[in-house]
Coordinates of C-alpha atoms and ligand atoms in Angstrom, one line a residue:
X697 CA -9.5 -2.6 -16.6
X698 CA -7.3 -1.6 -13.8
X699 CA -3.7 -0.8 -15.4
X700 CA -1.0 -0.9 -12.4
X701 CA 2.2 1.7 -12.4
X702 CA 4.6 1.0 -9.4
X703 CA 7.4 3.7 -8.0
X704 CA 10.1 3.0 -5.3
X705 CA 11.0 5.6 -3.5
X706 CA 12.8 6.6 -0.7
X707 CA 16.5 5.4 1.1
X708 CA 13.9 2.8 2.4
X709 CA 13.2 1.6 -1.1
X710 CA 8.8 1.5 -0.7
X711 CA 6.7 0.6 -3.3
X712 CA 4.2 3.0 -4.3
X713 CA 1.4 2.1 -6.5
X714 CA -0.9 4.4 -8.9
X715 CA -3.7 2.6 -10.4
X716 CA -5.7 3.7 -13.5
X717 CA -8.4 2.7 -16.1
X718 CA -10.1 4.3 -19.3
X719 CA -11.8 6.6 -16.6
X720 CA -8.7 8.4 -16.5
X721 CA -8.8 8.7 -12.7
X722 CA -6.2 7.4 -10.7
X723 CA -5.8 5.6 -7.0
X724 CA -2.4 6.5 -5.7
X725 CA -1.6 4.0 -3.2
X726 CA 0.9 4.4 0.1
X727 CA 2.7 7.6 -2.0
X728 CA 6.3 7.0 -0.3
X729 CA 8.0 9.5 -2.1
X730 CA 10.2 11.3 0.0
X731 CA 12.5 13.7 -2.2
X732 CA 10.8 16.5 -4.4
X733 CA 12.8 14.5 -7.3
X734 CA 10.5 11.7 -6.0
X735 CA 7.2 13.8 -5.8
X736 CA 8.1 15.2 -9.3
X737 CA 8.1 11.4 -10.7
X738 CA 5.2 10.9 -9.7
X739 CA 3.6 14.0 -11.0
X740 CA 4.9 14.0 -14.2
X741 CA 3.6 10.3 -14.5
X742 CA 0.2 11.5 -14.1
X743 CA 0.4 14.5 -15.7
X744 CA 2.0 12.8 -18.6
X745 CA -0.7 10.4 -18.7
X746 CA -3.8 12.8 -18.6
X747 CA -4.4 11.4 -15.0
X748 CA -6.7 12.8 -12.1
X749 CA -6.6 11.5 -9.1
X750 CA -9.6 10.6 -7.1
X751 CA -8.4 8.6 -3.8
X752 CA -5.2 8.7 -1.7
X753 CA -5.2 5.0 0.2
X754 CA -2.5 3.7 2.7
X755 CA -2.3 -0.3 3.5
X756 CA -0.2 1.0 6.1
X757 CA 0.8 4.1 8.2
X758 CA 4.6 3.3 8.9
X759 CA 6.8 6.4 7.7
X760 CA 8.1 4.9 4.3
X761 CA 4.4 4.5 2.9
X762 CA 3.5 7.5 4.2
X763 CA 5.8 10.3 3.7
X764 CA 4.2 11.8 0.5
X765 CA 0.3 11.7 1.7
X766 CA 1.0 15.6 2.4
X767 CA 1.8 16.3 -1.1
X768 CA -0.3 14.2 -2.9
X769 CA -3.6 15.1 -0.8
X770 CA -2.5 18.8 -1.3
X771 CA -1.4 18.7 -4.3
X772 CA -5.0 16.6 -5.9
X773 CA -7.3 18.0 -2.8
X774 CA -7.2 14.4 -1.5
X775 CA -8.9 12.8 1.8
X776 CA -7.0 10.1 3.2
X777 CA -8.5 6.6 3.4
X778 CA -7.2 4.4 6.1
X779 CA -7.7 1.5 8.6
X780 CA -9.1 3.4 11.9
X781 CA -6.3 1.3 13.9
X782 CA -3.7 3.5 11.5
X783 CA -4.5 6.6 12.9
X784 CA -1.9 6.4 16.1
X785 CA 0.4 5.1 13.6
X786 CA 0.4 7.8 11.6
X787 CA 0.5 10.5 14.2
X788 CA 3.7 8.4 15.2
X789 CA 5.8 8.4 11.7
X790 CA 7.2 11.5 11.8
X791 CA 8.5 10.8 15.3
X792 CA 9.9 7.6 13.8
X793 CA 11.1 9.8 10.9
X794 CA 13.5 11.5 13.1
X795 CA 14.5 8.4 14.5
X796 CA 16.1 7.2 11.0
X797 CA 17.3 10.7 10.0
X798 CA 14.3 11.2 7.8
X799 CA 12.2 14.3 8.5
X800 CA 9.1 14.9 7.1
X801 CA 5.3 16.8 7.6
X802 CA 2.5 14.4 8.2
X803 CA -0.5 14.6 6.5
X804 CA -3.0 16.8 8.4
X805 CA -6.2 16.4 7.4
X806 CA -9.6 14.6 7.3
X807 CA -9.6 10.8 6.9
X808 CA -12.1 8.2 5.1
X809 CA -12.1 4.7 7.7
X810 CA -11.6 1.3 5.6
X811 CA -12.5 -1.6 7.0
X812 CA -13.7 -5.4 5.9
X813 CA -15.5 -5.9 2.8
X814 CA -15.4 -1.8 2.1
X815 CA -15.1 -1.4 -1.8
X816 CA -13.1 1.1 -3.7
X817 CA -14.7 1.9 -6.8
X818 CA -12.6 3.5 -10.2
X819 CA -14.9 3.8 -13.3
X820 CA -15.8 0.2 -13.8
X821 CA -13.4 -1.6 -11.6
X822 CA -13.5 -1.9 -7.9
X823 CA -11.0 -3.2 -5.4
X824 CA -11.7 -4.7 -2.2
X825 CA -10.4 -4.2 1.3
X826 CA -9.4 -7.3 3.3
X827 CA -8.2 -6.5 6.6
X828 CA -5.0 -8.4 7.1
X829 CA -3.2 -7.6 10.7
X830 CA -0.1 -8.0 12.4
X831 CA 2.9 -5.9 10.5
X832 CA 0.9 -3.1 12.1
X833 CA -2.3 -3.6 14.1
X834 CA -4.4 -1.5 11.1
X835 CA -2.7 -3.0 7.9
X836 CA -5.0 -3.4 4.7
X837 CA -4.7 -5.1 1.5
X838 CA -6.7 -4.0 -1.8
X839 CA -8.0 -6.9 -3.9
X840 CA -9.1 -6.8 -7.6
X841 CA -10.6 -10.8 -8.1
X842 CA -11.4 -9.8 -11.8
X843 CA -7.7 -9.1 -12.7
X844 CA -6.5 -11.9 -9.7
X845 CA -4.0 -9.5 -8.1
X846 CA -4.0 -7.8 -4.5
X847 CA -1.7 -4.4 -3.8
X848 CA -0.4 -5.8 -0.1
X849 CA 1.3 -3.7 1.1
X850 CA 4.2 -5.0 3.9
X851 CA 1.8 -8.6 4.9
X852 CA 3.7 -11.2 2.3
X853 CA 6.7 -10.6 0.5
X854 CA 8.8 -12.5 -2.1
X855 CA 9.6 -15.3 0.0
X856 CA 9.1 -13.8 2.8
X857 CA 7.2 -11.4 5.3
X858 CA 6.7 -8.5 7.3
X859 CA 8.6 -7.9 10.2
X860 CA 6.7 -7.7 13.6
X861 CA 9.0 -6.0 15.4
X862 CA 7.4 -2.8 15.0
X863 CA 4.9 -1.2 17.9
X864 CA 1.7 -3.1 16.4
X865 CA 3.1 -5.7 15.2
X866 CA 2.7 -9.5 16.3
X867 CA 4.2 -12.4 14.4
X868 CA 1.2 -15.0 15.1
X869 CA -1.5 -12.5 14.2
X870 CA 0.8 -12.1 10.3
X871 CA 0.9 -15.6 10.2
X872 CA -2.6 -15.9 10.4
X873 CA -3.2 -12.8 8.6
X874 CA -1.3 -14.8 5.6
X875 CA -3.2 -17.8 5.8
X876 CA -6.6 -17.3 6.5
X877 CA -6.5 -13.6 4.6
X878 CA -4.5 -14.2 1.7
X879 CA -3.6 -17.5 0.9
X880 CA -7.3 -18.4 0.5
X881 CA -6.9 -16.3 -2.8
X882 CA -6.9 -17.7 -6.1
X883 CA -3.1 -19.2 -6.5
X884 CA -2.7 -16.9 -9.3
X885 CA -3.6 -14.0 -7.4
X886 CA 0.0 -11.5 -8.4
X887 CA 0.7 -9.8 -4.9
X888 CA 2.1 -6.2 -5.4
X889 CA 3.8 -5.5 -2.0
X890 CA 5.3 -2.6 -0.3
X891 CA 8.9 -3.6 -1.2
X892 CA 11.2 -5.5 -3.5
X893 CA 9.3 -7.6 -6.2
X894 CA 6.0 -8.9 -6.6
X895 CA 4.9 -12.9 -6.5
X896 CA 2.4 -15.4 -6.4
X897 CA 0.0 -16.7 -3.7
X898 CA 0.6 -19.9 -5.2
X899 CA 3.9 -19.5 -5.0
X900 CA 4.1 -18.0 -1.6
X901 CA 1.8 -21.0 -0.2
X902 CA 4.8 -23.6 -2.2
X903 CA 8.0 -21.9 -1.0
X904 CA 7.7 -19.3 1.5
X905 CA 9.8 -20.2 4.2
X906 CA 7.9 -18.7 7.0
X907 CA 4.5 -20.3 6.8
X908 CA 5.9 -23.7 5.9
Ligands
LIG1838 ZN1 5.4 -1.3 7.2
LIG1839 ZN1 7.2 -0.6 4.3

């Protein structure tokens, strides 16, 4: 059974997420962390924890979920998995870093291509990838139906959802995203996204204010 261990990191606050089971491996998902305080948090959880990590995934390629793919695929000998359509976007963030005052080296190596229906396996648990477009044209969410929850990355948010305004991004391609991607999920599905606090697709489908 998956366990899930979230980490915000960064001035721009992102989510990171580090799965693990009684395999003892470990997923690290988007690794935001920014500061080498940051990177050392993370670290010491897994070292603390008798962790070895076996897959480095990004939902997304924007700069804040990104900025610790270096260390972590360096510091675990790591291949990056990712949505092909990511790619550019990645070979933009540390343009964009310098935009927002944020410098930082991109990860440089090899990469694993995710799409539809691809499975992540971790000992006995699995996660699957539904392709979920339009906060950026590549953006992925990794769904776990035994343990009803989906790690989203920046599609749907607590009330609310990702912003469009990005190169990539298109506001009627997230709405449908949203709808025909997610919200066919079981209503208890918990949704783990890139920022701020996790929620419900039930309650997203009630209350949301953007796809009323
Ligand atoms: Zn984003
Ligand atoms: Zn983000």
């Amino acid at each position: 059974m998956f366990q899930i261990q979230s980490f915000t990191f960064s001035p721009i606050q992102e989510n990171t997420y580090l799965l693990f089971n009684e395999s003892k491996e470990c997923i690290i998902i988007d690794p935001g962390c920014y500061f080498d305080e940051e990177k050392e948090v993370l670290k010491t959880f897994i070292d603390q924890k008798g962790l070895t990590p076996v897959k480095l995934l990004n939902t997304h390629c924007h700069l804040d979920h990104v900025f610790g793919n270096k260390f972590v695929a360096e510091t675990y000998k790591l291949t990056l998995q990712l949505h092909e359509k990511e790619k550019a976007v990645l070979t933009f963030a540390p343009t964009s870093g310098l935009m927002y005052n944020m410098p930082f080296d991109n990860y440089a190596g090899d990469f694993i291509i995710l799409k539809e229906g691809d499975k992540i396996k971790l000992g006995d648990d699995e996660l699957v990838i539904i392709e979920a477009p339009g906060h950026s044209s590549g953006s992925i969410c990794f769904y776990c139906a035994k343990q009803n929850f989906v790690i989203g990355g920046d599609v749907l948010f607590y009330r609310s959802i990702g912003r469009t305004d990005l190169p990539g991004g298109d506001h009627q391609t997230l709405l449908n995203s949203i709808r025909q991607k997610l919200f066919v999920l079981p209503p208890q599905t918990v949704v783990y996204n890139g920022h701020g606090q996790s929620t419900l697709i039930g309650e997203e489908k009630k209350y949301n204010p953007y796809l009323k």
